[in-house]
Amino acid sequence: MAHHFANGIPAHLLMWQRVREYAVPPSMIETATARRAVGDWAGACAAARVDTDLDLRAVRDRHGTEFVTRLRADLRRLAPDLLRWHMPRIAPDGRLRPGLTVCLSRYRGSGATPLQLVVRTPPAWADAGQRMSLTLWEDSGGGAPRHHPHPHPDRRFRLDLHRHLWDSKRCGELAWRCGADSEPSLTRPDQPRTGGLPNRADLPDRSDRSDRSDRSDADNCSWASTHWAAEAELLLGAEGRRRGAFTVRLAARSRVVLELVAPDDSHAPTLRPLREALPPQVIAALPVLPEAATRVLPDLELLRAGLVARDRLHPLVATALAACGAVAVSGAVAVSGAMAASGSGPATGSARLPGDPHRVECRGEVHRIALRDGTLTAIDHDPAQLRREELLVALGGPALPCLRAIDAVHRSPEALPAVRERLGHGDVAGALAVVKGLLGPAAVLRDGPLREELESAAARRLDHGLFRSGLLAVHPAAGALGGESAPRAAHAEPEHRPRLDRRTPAAMRLKRSIRARPRTGMA
């Protein structure tokens, strides 16, 4: 997608800034770390909102004790909060990419297809709570939920070659894998290419917008092309090859085909564009460089732009990046000043403290509104007077300015954007903590945007429960007449004729492609 710039800050960095603020709260990290430290991997997953669809006893009976030992070792090293920190996300809200199956580890066995430890994200209509599920994938389909839209592991989003993004024992590799120990190097179209990398003009869609007035920001692309050769060597090595061709996905319908050239063991691997053009079917079958290897680490970009402090990062990520000691933050002052002037930063979720009352001008005086006995109250008015004024309002009379301010805070408080962000990322406890700190634990919510947001989040959690139980395979609105998803619901009808595609059997494709002609006799 095209990355727009506001006040000199790329939109994708503002998205990642909100993600780092709300997606993985500190309470989740602390609880998951404490459970992982004592060897309770299931408790750590529960704290990070990861559902475990694993039965180790059944896996042992099916695949043997040796395999279960290797699997249990990976589960104990799994940091689910770190995995959530690095999971693929979509713009503009920064939520988890829906309907995804990500491979975490592959296990070679006696079968032709290796077993894989995978993590799945629900479809978009059932993503309330932003929960994930951890399970074991087999090519035979055992253990794979039939209601999941994409049960097979995705080649583009795979983390088995990037264990430092979820393995607590190997997170120290993050610094050199993401290039944090070197200065950022950007290749411009007018500069000579080195190492056989693709031209800057071949890279996607930030520099192809000719209507931009400031082209300098468009050159700050987040493609980690200087590390593609090393990552391609790992990719092809996992496929059992030392050299060969692979693809890099640049956009939805744009791919570049590169070739890894490694003359011998004493030379560093280099890349070069493929000399001959390949058919689309051959390009689709080539190995795909994972998304985690193609782009610069978002945390590194945020640090270099000064959009996040080091202490706000995940502790494992901050420790790994601090070990290299070469993260540039030259743009921190300029970017922070631009954000302060424009107010484009994320909404802070800090609610007013109970000892810091609101101040309202009421009847020519400045009155205070603060928390008393668990509710927000106008403390400068007598309780009897407040009861009389509330009765007057119920009969249709005008309300006191203090009562109008309390009603406005109940319906649409200042912290409503922060509550929405937390609910969108599944942090229900954090959202309720903000509401309680603002309105008090004994407050009764009134009709308005705040109550609607909380009720909508509760209703969406029911959809997620139905999806998890397998009682609802598609969105409830898929069968609505005239809806956009109506054709999908027709697939379950007996009279439905499936569309011809690459998964259609050859005999059916041949039968459907031949036009039937009526047999007529001649008089």
mmCIF file of N, CA and C in Angstrom, residues 45 55 269 358 390 464 475:
data_model
loop_
_atom_site.group_PDB
_atom_site.id
_atom_site.type_symbol
_atom_site.label_atom_id
_atom_site.label_comp_id
_atom_site.label_asym_id
_atom_site.label_seq_id
_atom_site.Cartn_x
_atom_site.Cartn_y
_atom_site.Cartn_z
ATOM 1 N N CYS A 45 1.171 -18.708 27.654
ATOM 2 C CA CYS A 45 0.308 -18.541 26.485
ATOM 3 C C CYS A 45 -1.042 -17.960 26.883
ATOM 4 N N ASP A 55 -2.439 -31.382 22.634
ATOM 5 C CA ASP A 55 -2.536 -32.455 23.619
ATOM 6 C C ASP A 55 -1.260 -33.277 23.505
ATOM 7 N N PRO A 269 27.704 -14.488 -0.025
ATOM 8 C CA PRO A 269 26.673 -14.634 -1.052
ATOM 9 C C PRO A 269 26.223 -13.272 -1.577
ATOM 10 N N HIS A 358 -11.767 17.333 38.078
ATOM 11 C CA HIS A 358 -12.142 18.239 37.003
ATOM 12 C C HIS A 358 -12.586 19.561 37.624
ATOM 13 N N GLU A 390 -31.123 16.540 40.109
ATOM 14 C CA GLU A 390 -31.329 15.371 39.265
ATOM 15 C C GLU A 390 -32.808 15.110 39.019
ATOM 16 N N HIS A 464 -16.281 -14.614 18.299
ATOM 17 C CA HIS A 464 -15.030 -15.363 18.398
ATOM 18 C C HIS A 464 -15.250 -16.710 19.078
ATOM 19 N N HIS A 475 -19.014 -15.838 8.278
ATOM 20 C CA HIS A 475 -19.630 -14.691 8.944
ATOM 21 C C HIS A 475 -21.143 -14.824 8.923
#
